[in-house]
Amino acid sequence: MIGGLFIYNHKGEVLISRVYRDDIGRNAVDAFRVNVIHARQQVRSPVTNIARTSFFHVKRSNIWLAAVTKQNVNAAMVFEFLYKMCDVMTAYFGKISEENIKNNFVLIYELLDEILDFGYPQNSETGALKTFITQTGIKSQSKEEQSQITSQVTGQIGWRREGIKYRRNELFLDVLESVNLLMSPQGQVLSAHVSGRVVMKSYLSGMPECKFGMNDKIVIDKQGKGGGATGQSIAIDDCTFHQCVRLSKFDAERSISFIPPDGECELMRYRTTKDIILPFRVIPLVREVGRTKLEVKVVIKSNFKPSLLAQKIEVRIPTPLNTSGVQVICMKGKAKYKASENAIVWKIKRMAGMKESQISAEIELLPTNDKKKWARPPISMNFEVPFAPSGLKVRYLKVFEPKLNYSDHDVIKWVRYIGRSGIYETRC
Amino acid sequence: MEWANQLCENRQFGSKMTDSKYFTTTKKGEIFELKAELNSDKKEKKKEAVKKVIASMTVGKDVSALFPDVVNCMQTDNLELKKLVYLYLMNYAKSQPDMAIMAVNTFVKDCEDANPLIRALAVRTMGCIRVDKITEYLCEPLRKCLKDEDPYVRKTAAVCVAKLHDINAQLVEDQGFLDTLKDLISDSNPMVVANAVAALSEIAESHPNSNLLDLNPQSINKLLTALNECTEWGQIFILDCLANYTPRDDRESQSICERVTPRLSHANSAVVLSAVKVLMKFMEMLPKDLDYYGTLLKKLAPPLVTLLSAEPELQYVALRNINLIVQKRPEILKHEMKVFFVKYNDPIYVKLEKLDIMIRLASQANIAQVLAELKEYATEVDVDFVRKAVRAIGRCAIKVEQSAERCVSTLLDLIQTKVNYVVQEAIVVIKDIFRKYPNKYESVIATLCENLDSLDEPEARAAMIWIVGEYAERIDNADELLESFLEGFHDESTQVQLQLLTAIVKLFLKKPTETQELVQQVLSLATQDSDNPDLRDRGYIYWRLLSTDPVAAKEVVLAEKPLISEETDLIEPTLLEELICHIGTLASVYHKPPSAFVEGSRGVMHKRLPARTGSGESTESPDVGTAAGGSAPEAAPSIIPSQGDLLGDLLNLDMAPPTTTGPPPPNTGMQMGGMDLLGGGLDSLMGDESEPPHVPPRTDILRSPSPQPLSPVYTHTDYTYTDYSHTDSPPDHSPPDHSPTEHSPPAELGGDIGGSPAMGAGFGAAPAVMPASLNAPVGGGLGDLFDLGGGVGMPMGAYIPPKTVWLPAMKAKGLEISGTFARRAGVIQMELILTNKAMSVMTDFAIQFNRNSFGLAPAGPLQVLTPLGPNQTIEVSLPLSTVGPVMKMDPLNNLQVAVKNNIDVFYFSCQYPISMLFVEDGKMERQVFLATWKDIPNDNESQFQIKDCHLNSDAASSKLQGSNIFTIAKRTVEGQDMLYMSIKLSNGIWVLAELRVQAGNPNYTISLKCRAPEVSQCVFQCYEAVLKN
């Protein structure tokens, strides 16, 4: 298990050092500094073995977090723990910076004592931790309060404390997707996938039992009837859930039920590869006129409902290395040749669905005797659209709180879809 | 401390009052100030002072002087302050054990506090204070806390048992904490269960044979239930524990798999990987035709792909694991090639791993895509990555025959770029392509030759030279090309020199007329002007071959080379199986078994995949089961061993006894003796043969495994071989026209004879046997016969010291005990002769050991079944285990024994040869040996002289092997044989040794390196005893 945990600043000075196991000595602190932080070469692996001691590190801005061990630990767990440690610290005092860490070192030691025991990670949910590790010192607690704390920390719902009250029960769901594409010049899709996340922000009283439904093909098909009425369903390749979701229930019935942590959490991550709505189509046309000139014409077509607006559109058209000058004409937005990036960058602020826009450029080339042909890197695109390219729809999110007297109807719910471009490329 | 000062200034300028100010106390006399503050009456001031102390501690300042003052602050209602004081205690208690005791009362009191948080805090902290006196006081509070009504306290107490076990294992067992811990597995609270599982798993690791976890269908069911309810970390503990279980049959296996699969959707990658581990392992047991088997395979792919969208560090861990999974079960991810394509913003370590997996997944179906990608990568900036990409193209060519042509043309394109390292890398892989597809792509040779001048790396130069030599008949100016290399012959690295030698000889055999001068030049360069024995040896062989029988030379040098196999860089199957059992852990990241990087006995146990034992088809042997488990092993791809392995084979050949190249020697003493007899005999035969002066030194004969593969083997392996071995110049190698004078001194002849067991039986072994047989006048029985057999027939078996009288009859009311220790078939035995010299019958014998350095304990009762009459003698052998309580003794190998009979209890002490503790798997990997040798600080090295020993090095090595002292490598420097040996003690301590034997000098020098240098003296004594008997 984890033998020790160190936090360093960018110079390699120790800000926090906590040793959990007898086999880790103070010299481990220096070994990591010398061999990793001060190493001349770029770090080639996040796991380093120095003198039979293994160091796992992650970096947040210029702060290094390193976990140390001499045993055959679960490596995935150590990294997950380090990330979690960062989350917890961020939740307590904001950005992880040298100043913040120094200002909160007592708190960090207290946290480290709680979330890691003899190198075994313990409950590390901020919601629970905040009930008894506070920055303002411990208030005197009544006996009930104490046992409430301990049962929460060790209980099945370790991520939420009891007795939360809101005057207004409200929840926000964000479906955030990133759509990736590689398309051939002829418009054939070579590869496309969407990786998405459902982020939930909830401000709900009590211990609300929630049930989340989406247009998952397997569920819709199972229900059978009304398939036509509910619209399209989507096939999800794989999904993972926040630890609050009951996985065995999902596995058996494919229903997503849970008691959410208070505030924000990433409820689910998923991937789809089938029936992706590609928000934009890029049609390139490159013509070589003689040896010193290229004519480039690129058409982009928006492929979604005319009532929706795409934003922050950027098309990047690579140019050969021996470009001497570029003349651009575009119908919409602004286009510029950026010599340092070897590309024409075309920006459009907004564009409605089912529209088309075009750019044409003349590229002057310097004559070279380089035999090697220009490799023609793909044209890439960035954008943001207000729908989910995977086609995912939230069908419902039901809230039940049997003990308190508010019903599902009293909860104000907000759903938002944002589709962004991941690596969205068209070869030319 | 600079920043601390800066902050100090900041503060003076009125910056925010925060905790960082505590980092600022760097003035002189601060300790006194702190002391005053700590003893202040004001609570706030006290707290501030403790914070300052902790800050100083963090940056590495010694504030232990404040110990009593800080401990005084312990009794407080303020939890924050209390925690700080505890933190201080954990750090300094060990250095101030006497003062730490002052804290005990508070701990004990806190363990009874009304607030569960404080109870837990106290028990948690107490466990971290590794001071014996405190540990004693810990037991009672811990016992209470394990049964506390509050789950938070119980879950903390569960971990505390593991802490205590780490400090004092015996105490934990004596106090019965293990049973309480086992009970906690049925606790109602999932987190308590999870922590109990974690603690038990850890304790079980250091007792490999104990049935501590006692996994059975009922307990497994409990774990699976808790799995659904506990935290993400708890799920990891439970899954990792489950992975150690072996289901009874395929049905149980399936039902566990069904309950584990939901975990594949967990957001925590570690949970997913641990679930994958359980599934990969249990899947082995499912019949392949089962529907569920196919379903499970399909279910594994998506979560593995999803892992690749995690943070880069986790991606790295995932990719290292996927690399293993793809080798074990290629079918899982065969359609997922695209997800391993490299993204421009991946960190370099992710890129390199993805590349590796791409090649493993490359097949005819996707090769076009893969090649397009690889070509793209070859134009990136990172040199390592580009090199690997180029190499990958070559590997694709070798793996997918249909793509070979395209790969070659891609490589040619890359050579056209003229980027130096790309060109060199390409040439190296093209050489391999030539090996795989001879006589197919020779048209490209011309292009390669154009780049001859730009090659500056030895590997690329050697590859190019190999190509020129191999295709000399088609390259018009081959002689010119090779001649140009010859100019700077002495500046080349060894691999290039060797290659050049071979290439020129090939050229000569193909075009004898024009190249006679050239070949003579290279032969004389290699044999006369070179210091490198390998080069000279090879030169001599060629020289002699060419001068005696050119036809034979042609057959040898130009022999058809075996084709290289498809798949390269595969992990060796047994290692792969073991690594699959370690999915998610460091072992899977390093691709090394835990024993290679973990010290001590923890986790060193080798894990194996379960065999398929279907309820209907349980007769299948385990081997068949595992072989059929993957789809690949059916047509088991032959493996090009990694360079290290080849090196091993060669080095092993250097050592005479054939037993070392084969599987490890069988365990029974009898067989071992037999084998070694053969080995030793062979050795001396070989040794005799090498006596005639005109034959090259015998190591060379042994080293060339067979005449045929001379050139092909060298082309592929000698690169690394030379890295290790004789780079110095031994003066005993002389040119062939001189008559060598080395192997003749009578001393060595004597040594050879002494070491050759066939003849030496009467000599060397006799003294060892005599006392034993003298001491056993009556009733020796089978044991004695065995002993005698050991003495005569197998002097090379484990060394057994003669029996000595341990307990004279005078001191024990007529009971005389003499005995010795032996290790037979991996079992340590104490062989006792009990003689009743009293007048009355003795009965009710029992034996007990005091705690000792290596935890020796009787593994069973003393088997004296019949009463021992007056003047009767009985021989008993008592098997010993090494899991008993441990206490360091002085001398280390001292053992205090109590023997009881119906008359009294008698005590005596004896010393056992530490060689009893040398385990059979003490042979270290060569690389590990090298690394470990370097790793152990020089302070730990100790040197000894063994005088008057007349064995040659080979005889010594085989003799030592009988006692589980394994020779790993041997080299000869200036007539001195250096043997490198490894020993593993039963408690996991490794001892590395270097034995220097000078021919003709009866005094050996031995250097021992060990992380626990205390054992060196004992080990040396064993060497002496083994070698001299």
Coordinates of N, CA and C in Angstrom, one line a residue, chain B residues 673-829:
Chain B
G673 N 21.5 -35.6 -6.4 CA 22.8 -36.2 -6.4 C 23.2 -36.8 -7.7
G674 N 22.2 -37.6 -8.2 CA 22.5 -38.3 -9.4 C 22.8 -37.3 -10.6
M675 N 21.9 -36.3 -10.7 CA 22.1 -35.4 -11.7 C 23.4 -34.7 -11.6
D676 N 23.8 -34.3 -10.4 CA 25.0 -33.5 -10.3 C 26.2 -34.4 -10.6
L677 N 26.0 -35.7 -10.2 CA 27.1 -36.6 -10.5 C 27.4 -36.6 -12.0
L678 N 26.3 -36.6 -12.8 CA 26.5 -36.6 -14.2 C 27.1 -35.3 -14.6
G679 N 26.6 -34.2 -14.0 CA 27.1 -32.9 -14.4 C 28.6 -32.8 -14.1
G680 N 28.9 -33.2 -12.9 CA 30.3 -33.0 -12.5 C 31.2 -33.9 -13.4
G681 N 30.7 -35.1 -13.6 CA 31.4 -36.0 -14.4 C 31.7 -35.5 -15.8
L682 N 30.6 -35.0 -16.4 CA 30.8 -34.4 -17.7 C 31.8 -33.3 -17.7
D683 N 31.7 -32.5 -16.7 CA 32.5 -31.4 -16.5 C 34.0 -31.8 -16.5
S684 N 34.3 -32.8 -15.8 CA 35.7 -33.2 -15.7 C 36.1 -33.8 -17.0
L685 N 35.2 -34.5 -17.6 CA 35.6 -35.1 -19.0 C 36.0 -33.9 -19.9
M686 N 35.1 -33.0 -19.9 CA 35.4 -31.8 -20.8 C 36.7 -31.2 -20.4
G687 N 36.8 -31.1 -19.1 CA 38.1 -30.5 -18.6 C 39.3 -31.3 -19.1
D688 N 39.2 -32.6 -19.0 CA 40.3 -33.4 -19.5 C 40.6 -33.1 -21.0
E689 N 39.5 -33.0 -21.7 CA 39.7 -32.8 -23.1 C 40.4 -31.5 -23.4
S690 N 40.2 -30.6 -22.6 CA 40.7 -29.3 -22.9 C 42.2 -29.2 -22.5
E691 N 42.7 -30.3 -22.0 CA 44.1 -30.3 -21.6 C 45.0 -30.2 -22.8
P692 N 44.8 -31.1 -23.9 CA 45.7 -31.0 -25.0 C 45.9 -29.6 -25.5
P693 N 47.1 -29.2 -25.8 CA 47.4 -27.8 -26.0 C 46.7 -27.2 -27.2
H694 N 46.4 -27.9 -28.3 CA 46.1 -27.2 -29.5 C 44.6 -27.0 -29.7
V695 N 43.9 -27.4 -28.7 CA 42.4 -27.1 -28.8 C 42.2 -25.8 -28.0
P696 N 41.4 -25.0 -28.6 CA 41.1 -23.7 -27.9 C 40.5 -23.9 -26.5
P697 N 40.6 -23.0 -25.6 CA 40.1 -23.2 -24.3 C 38.7 -23.7 -24.2
R698 N 38.4 -24.5 -23.3 CA 37.2 -25.3 -23.3 C 35.9 -24.5 -23.3
T699 N 36.0 -23.3 -22.7 CA 34.8 -22.5 -22.6 C 34.3 -22.3 -24.0
D700 N 35.2 -22.1 -24.9 CA 34.8 -21.8 -26.3 C 34.0 -23.0 -26.9
I701 N 34.5 -24.1 -26.7 CA 33.8 -25.3 -27.2 C 32.4 -25.4 -26.7
L702 N 32.4 -25.1 -25.4 CA 31.0 -25.2 -24.8 C 30.1 -24.1 -25.3
R703 N 30.7 -23.0 -25.6 CA 29.9 -21.8 -25.9 C 29.2 -21.9 -27.2
S704 N 29.9 -22.5 -28.2 CA 29.2 -22.6 -29.5 C 28.3 -23.7 -29.4
P705 N 27.0 -23.5 -29.4 CA 26.0 -24.5 -29.1 C 26.0 -25.6 -30.1
S706 N 26.1 -25.3 -31.4 CA 26.2 -26.3 -32.4 C 26.9 -25.7 -33.6
P707 N 27.5 -26.5 -34.4 CA 28.3 -25.8 -35.4 C 27.5 -25.0 -36.4
Q708 N 26.3 -25.5 -36.7 CA 25.5 -24.9 -37.7 C 25.2 -23.4 -37.5
P709 N 24.6 -23.1 -36.4 CA 24.1 -21.7 -36.3 C 25.2 -20.7 -36.1
L710 N 26.4 -21.0 -36.3 CA 27.5 -20.1 -35.9 C 27.2 -18.7 -36.4
S711 N 27.0 -18.4 -37.6 CA 26.8 -17.1 -38.0 C 25.4 -16.5 -37.7
P712 N 24.4 -17.3 -37.9 CA 23.1 -16.7 -37.6 C 22.9 -16.4 -36.1
V713 N 23.4 -17.2 -35.3 CA 23.3 -17.0 -33.9 C 24.1 -15.8 -33.5
Y714 N 25.2 -15.7 -34.0 CA 26.0 -14.5 -33.6 C 25.4 -13.2 -34.1
T715 N 24.8 -13.3 -35.3 CA 24.3 -12.0 -35.8 C 23.2 -11.5 -34.9
H716 N 22.5 -12.4 -34.2 CA 21.4 -11.9 -33.4 C 21.7 -11.7 -31.9
T717 N 22.7 -12.4 -31.5 CA 22.8 -12.4 -30.0 C 24.0 -11.8 -29.5
D718 N 25.1 -11.9 -30.3 CA 26.3 -11.5 -29.7 C 26.4 -10.1 -29.3
Y719 N 25.5 -9.3 -29.9 CA 25.5 -7.9 -29.5 C 25.5 -7.7 -28.0
T720 N 24.6 -8.4 -27.3 CA 24.6 -8.1 -25.9 C 25.5 -9.0 -25.2
Y721 N 25.8 -10.1 -25.7 CA 26.7 -11.1 -25.0 C 28.0 -10.4 -24.7
T722 N 28.5 -9.7 -25.6 CA 29.8 -9.0 -25.4 C 29.7 -7.9 -24.4
D723 N 28.5 -7.4 -24.2 CA 28.4 -6.3 -23.2 C 28.8 -6.8 -21.8
Y724 N 28.5 -8.0 -21.6 CA 28.7 -8.5 -20.2 C 30.1 -9.1 -20.0
S725 N 30.4 -10.0 -21.0 CA 31.5 -10.9 -20.6 C 32.9 -10.3 -20.9
H726 N 33.8 -11.1 -20.8 CA 35.2 -10.7 -20.8 C 35.6 -9.6 -21.7
T727 N 35.6 -8.4 -21.2 CA 36.1 -7.3 -22.0 C 37.5 -7.0 -21.7
D728 N 38.0 -7.5 -20.6 CA 39.4 -7.3 -20.3 C 40.2 -8.4 -21.1
S729 N 41.5 -8.2 -21.0 CA 42.3 -9.1 -21.8 C 42.9 -10.2 -20.9
P730 N 42.5 -11.4 -21.1 CA 43.1 -12.5 -20.3 C 44.4 -12.9 -21.0
P731 N 45.5 -12.9 -20.3 CA 46.8 -13.2 -21.0 C 46.9 -14.6 -21.5
D732 N 46.1 -15.5 -21.0 CA 46.3 -16.9 -21.3 C 45.8 -17.2 -22.7
H733 N 45.1 -16.3 -23.3 CA 44.7 -16.6 -24.7 C 45.9 -16.2 -25.6
S734 N 46.4 -17.1 -26.3 CA 47.5 -16.7 -27.2 C 47.2 -17.2 -28.6
P735 N 47.9 -16.6 -29.6 CA 47.6 -16.9 -31.0 C 47.9 -18.4 -31.2
P736 N 47.3 -18.9 -32.2 CA 47.3 -20.4 -32.4 C 48.7 -21.0 -32.6
D737 N 49.6 -20.2 -33.2 CA 50.8 -20.8 -33.5 C 51.7 -20.9 -32.3
H738 N 51.4 -20.3 -31.2 CA 52.1 -20.5 -29.9 C 51.4 -21.7 -29.3
S739 N 52.1 -22.5 -28.5 CA 51.4 -23.5 -27.8 C 51.0 -23.0 -26.5
P740 N 49.7 -23.1 -26.2 CA 49.2 -22.5 -25.0 C 49.8 -23.3 -23.8
T741 N 50.1 -22.5 -22.7 CA 50.7 -23.2 -21.6 C 49.8 -23.2 -20.4
E742 N 48.6 -22.7 -20.6 CA 47.9 -22.4 -19.4 C 47.3 -23.6 -18.6
H743 N 46.7 -24.5 -19.3 CA 45.9 -25.5 -18.5 C 46.7 -26.7 -18.0
S744 N 47.8 -26.4 -17.4 CA 48.5 -27.6 -17.0 C 49.0 -27.7 -15.6
P745 N 49.0 -26.7 -14.8 CA 49.6 -26.9 -13.5 C 48.9 -28.0 -12.7
P746 N 49.7 -28.7 -12.0 CA 49.2 -29.9 -11.3 C 48.1 -29.6 -10.3
A747 N 48.2 -28.4 -9.7 CA 47.3 -28.0 -8.7 C 45.9 -28.1 -9.3
E748 N 45.7 -27.6 -10.5 CA 44.4 -27.6 -11.0 C 43.9 -28.9 -11.4
L749 N 44.9 -29.7 -11.8 CA 44.5 -31.1 -12.2 C 43.9 -31.8 -10.9
G750 N 44.7 -31.5 -9.8 CA 44.2 -32.1 -8.6 C 42.8 -31.6 -8.2
G751 N 42.6 -30.3 -8.4 CA 41.3 -29.7 -8.2 C 40.3 -30.4 -9.0
D752 N 40.6 -30.6 -10.2 CA 39.6 -31.2 -11.1 C 39.2 -32.6 -10.6
I753 N 40.2 -33.3 -10.2 CA 39.9 -34.7 -9.7 C 39.1 -34.6 -8.4
G754 N 39.5 -33.7 -7.6 CA 38.8 -33.6 -6.3 C 37.3 -33.2 -6.6
G755 N 37.2 -32.4 -7.5 CA 35.8 -31.9 -7.8 C 35.0 -32.9 -8.6
S756 N 35.7 -33.8 -9.3 CA 34.9 -34.8 -10.1 C 34.4 -35.8 -9.2
P757 N 33.1 -35.9 -9.0 CA 32.5 -36.8 -8.0 C 32.7 -38.3 -8.3
A758 N 32.9 -38.6 -9.6 CA 33.0 -40.0 -9.9 C 34.2 -40.5 -9.1
M759 N 35.3 -39.7 -9.1 CA 36.5 -40.2 -8.4 C 36.5 -39.7 -7.0
G760 N 36.0 -38.6 -6.8 CA 36.2 -37.9 -5.5 C 35.4 -38.5 -4.4
A761 N 34.5 -39.5 -4.7 CA 33.7 -39.9 -3.6 C 34.5 -40.3 -2.4
G762 N 35.5 -41.1 -2.6 CA 36.3 -41.6 -1.5 C 37.0 -40.4 -0.8
F763 N 37.4 -39.5 -1.5 CA 38.2 -38.4 -1.0 C 37.4 -37.4 -0.2
G764 N 36.8 -36.6 -0.9 CA 36.2 -35.4 -0.3 C 35.1 -35.7 0.6
A765 N 34.3 -36.7 0.3 CA 33.1 -36.8 1.1 C 33.3 -37.7 2.3
A766 N 34.3 -38.5 2.3 CA 34.5 -39.4 3.4 C 34.5 -38.8 4.8
P767 N 35.3 -37.7 5.0 CA 35.3 -37.2 6.3 C 33.9 -36.7 6.8
A768 N 33.1 -36.3 5.8 CA 31.8 -35.8 6.2 C 30.9 -37.0 6.7
V769 N 31.1 -38.1 6.1 CA 30.3 -39.3 6.4 C 30.7 -40.0 7.7
M770 N 32.0 -40.0 7.9 CA 32.5 -40.8 9.0 C 31.8 -40.5 10.3
P771 N 31.9 -39.3 10.7 CA 31.4 -39.1 12.1 C 29.9 -39.4 12.2
A772 N 29.2 -39.2 11.1 CA 27.8 -39.5 11.1 C 27.6 -40.9 11.4
S773 N 28.3 -41.8 10.7 CA 28.1 -43.2 10.9 C 28.6 -43.7 12.3
L774 N 29.6 -43.0 12.7 CA 30.1 -43.3 14.0 C 29.1 -43.0 15.1
N775 N 28.5 -41.9 14.9 CA 27.6 -41.4 15.9 C 26.3 -42.2 16.0
A776 N 26.1 -43.0 15.0 CA 24.8 -43.7 14.9 C 25.1 -45.2 15.0
P777 N 25.3 -45.7 16.2 CA 25.7 -47.1 16.3 C 24.6 -48.0 16.1
V778 N 23.5 -47.8 16.7 CA 22.4 -48.7 16.5 C 21.2 -48.1 15.9
G779 N 20.3 -48.8 15.3 CA 19.0 -48.4 14.9 C 19.0 -47.2 13.9
G780 N 20.1 -47.1 13.2 CA 20.2 -46.0 12.2 C 19.0 -46.1 11.3
G781 N 18.7 -47.2 10.9 CA 17.5 -47.4 10.0 C 17.6 -46.7 8.7
L782 N 16.5 -46.4 8.2 CA 16.4 -45.9 6.9 C 17.1 -44.5 6.8
G783 N 16.9 -43.7 7.8 CA 17.5 -42.4 7.8 C 19.0 -42.5 7.6
D784 N 19.6 -43.4 8.3 CA 21.0 -43.5 8.3 C 21.5 -44.0 6.9
L785 N 20.8 -44.9 6.4 CA 21.1 -45.4 5.1 C 21.1 -44.3 4.1
F786 N 20.1 -43.5 4.2 CA 19.9 -42.4 3.3 C 21.1 -41.5 3.5
D787 N 21.5 -41.3 4.7 CA 22.7 -40.4 5.0 C 23.9 -41.0 4.3
L788 N 24.1 -42.3 4.5 CA 25.2 -43.0 4.0 C 25.2 -42.8 2.5
G789 N 24.1 -43.1 1.9 CA 23.9 -42.9 0.5 C 24.3 -41.5 0.0
G790 N 23.8 -40.6 0.8 CA 24.2 -39.2 0.5 C 25.7 -39.0 0.5
G791 N 26.3 -39.6 1.5 CA 27.7 -39.4 1.6 C 28.5 -40.0 0.5
V792 N 28.2 -41.2 0.1 CA 29.0 -41.9 -0.9 C 28.6 -41.5 -2.3
G793 N 27.3 -41.6 -2.5 CA 26.8 -41.4 -3.9 C 26.7 -40.0 -4.4
M794 N 26.5 -39.1 -3.4 CA 26.2 -37.8 -3.9 C 26.9 -36.7 -3.0
P795 N 28.1 -36.6 -3.2 CA 28.8 -35.6 -2.5 C 28.4 -34.2 -2.9
M796 N 27.7 -34.2 -4.0 CA 27.3 -32.9 -4.5 C 25.9 -32.4 -4.0
G797 N 25.3 -33.3 -3.3 CA 24.0 -32.9 -2.7 C 24.2 -31.9 -1.7
A798 N 23.1 -31.5 -1.0 CA 23.2 -30.5 0.0 C 24.2 -30.9 1.0
Y799 N 24.9 -29.9 1.5 CA 25.9 -30.2 2.5 C 25.2 -30.4 3.8
I800 N 25.6 -31.5 4.5 CA 25.0 -31.8 5.8 C 26.2 -31.9 6.8
P801 N 26.2 -31.1 7.7 CA 27.4 -31.1 8.7 C 27.3 -32.4 9.5
P802 N 28.4 -32.9 10.0 CA 28.4 -34.1 10.8 C 27.6 -33.9 12.1
K803 N 27.1 -34.9 12.6 CA 26.3 -34.8 13.9 C 27.3 -34.5 15.0
T804 N 26.8 -33.6 15.9 CA 27.6 -33.3 17.1 C 26.7 -33.5 18.3
V805 N 27.4 -33.7 19.4 CA 26.6 -33.9 20.6 C 26.2 -32.5 21.1
W806 N 24.9 -32.3 21.2 CA 24.3 -31.1 21.7 C 24.1 -31.0 23.2
L807 N 23.6 -32.2 23.6 CA 23.2 -32.2 25.0 C 23.9 -33.5 25.6
P808 N 24.9 -33.3 26.4 CA 25.6 -34.5 27.0 C 24.7 -35.1 28.0
A809 N 24.9 -36.4 28.2 CA 24.0 -37.1 29.1 C 24.2 -36.6 30.6
M810 N 25.4 -36.1 30.9 CA 25.6 -35.6 32.2 C 24.6 -34.5 32.6
K811 N 24.3 -33.7 31.6 CA 23.5 -32.5 31.9 C 22.1 -32.8 31.8
A812 N 21.7 -33.9 31.4 CA 20.3 -34.1 31.1 C 19.8 -35.4 31.7
K813 N 20.2 -35.6 32.8 CA 19.8 -36.8 33.6 C 19.7 -38.0 32.7
G814 N 20.8 -38.3 32.0 CA 21.0 -39.5 31.2 C 20.5 -39.4 29.8
L815 N 19.9 -38.3 29.4 CA 19.5 -38.3 28.0 C 20.6 -37.6 27.2
E816 N 21.1 -38.3 26.2 CA 22.1 -37.6 25.3 C 21.5 -37.3 24.0
I817 N 21.7 -36.1 23.5 CA 21.1 -35.7 22.2 C 22.3 -35.3 21.3
S818 N 22.4 -35.9 20.2 CA 23.3 -35.3 19.2 C 22.5 -35.2 17.9
G819 N 23.0 -34.4 17.0 CA 22.2 -34.2 15.8 C 22.9 -33.2 14.8
T820 N 22.1 -33.1 13.8 CA 22.6 -32.1 12.7 C 21.3 -31.6 12.0
F821 N 21.6 -30.8 11.1 CA 20.5 -30.2 10.3 C 20.7 -30.6 8.8
A822 N 19.6 -30.8 8.1 CA 19.7 -31.2 6.7 C 18.6 -30.5 6.0
R823 N 18.8 -30.3 4.7 CA 17.7 -29.8 3.9 C 17.5 -30.9 2.8
R824 N 16.3 -31.5 2.9 CA 16.0 -32.6 1.9 C 14.7 -32.3 1.2
A825 N 14.8 -32.3 -0.1 CA 13.6 -32.0 -0.9 C 12.9 -30.7 -0.5
G826 N 13.7 -29.7 -0.2 CA 13.1 -28.5 0.2 C 12.6 -28.4 1.6
V827 N 12.8 -29.4 2.3 CA 12.3 -29.4 3.7 C 13.5 -29.4 4.7
I828 N 13.4 -28.5 5.6 CA 14.5 -28.4 6.6 C 14.2 -29.5 7.6
Q829 N 15.3 -30.3 7.9 CA 15.0 -31.3 8.9 C 16.1 -31.2 10.0

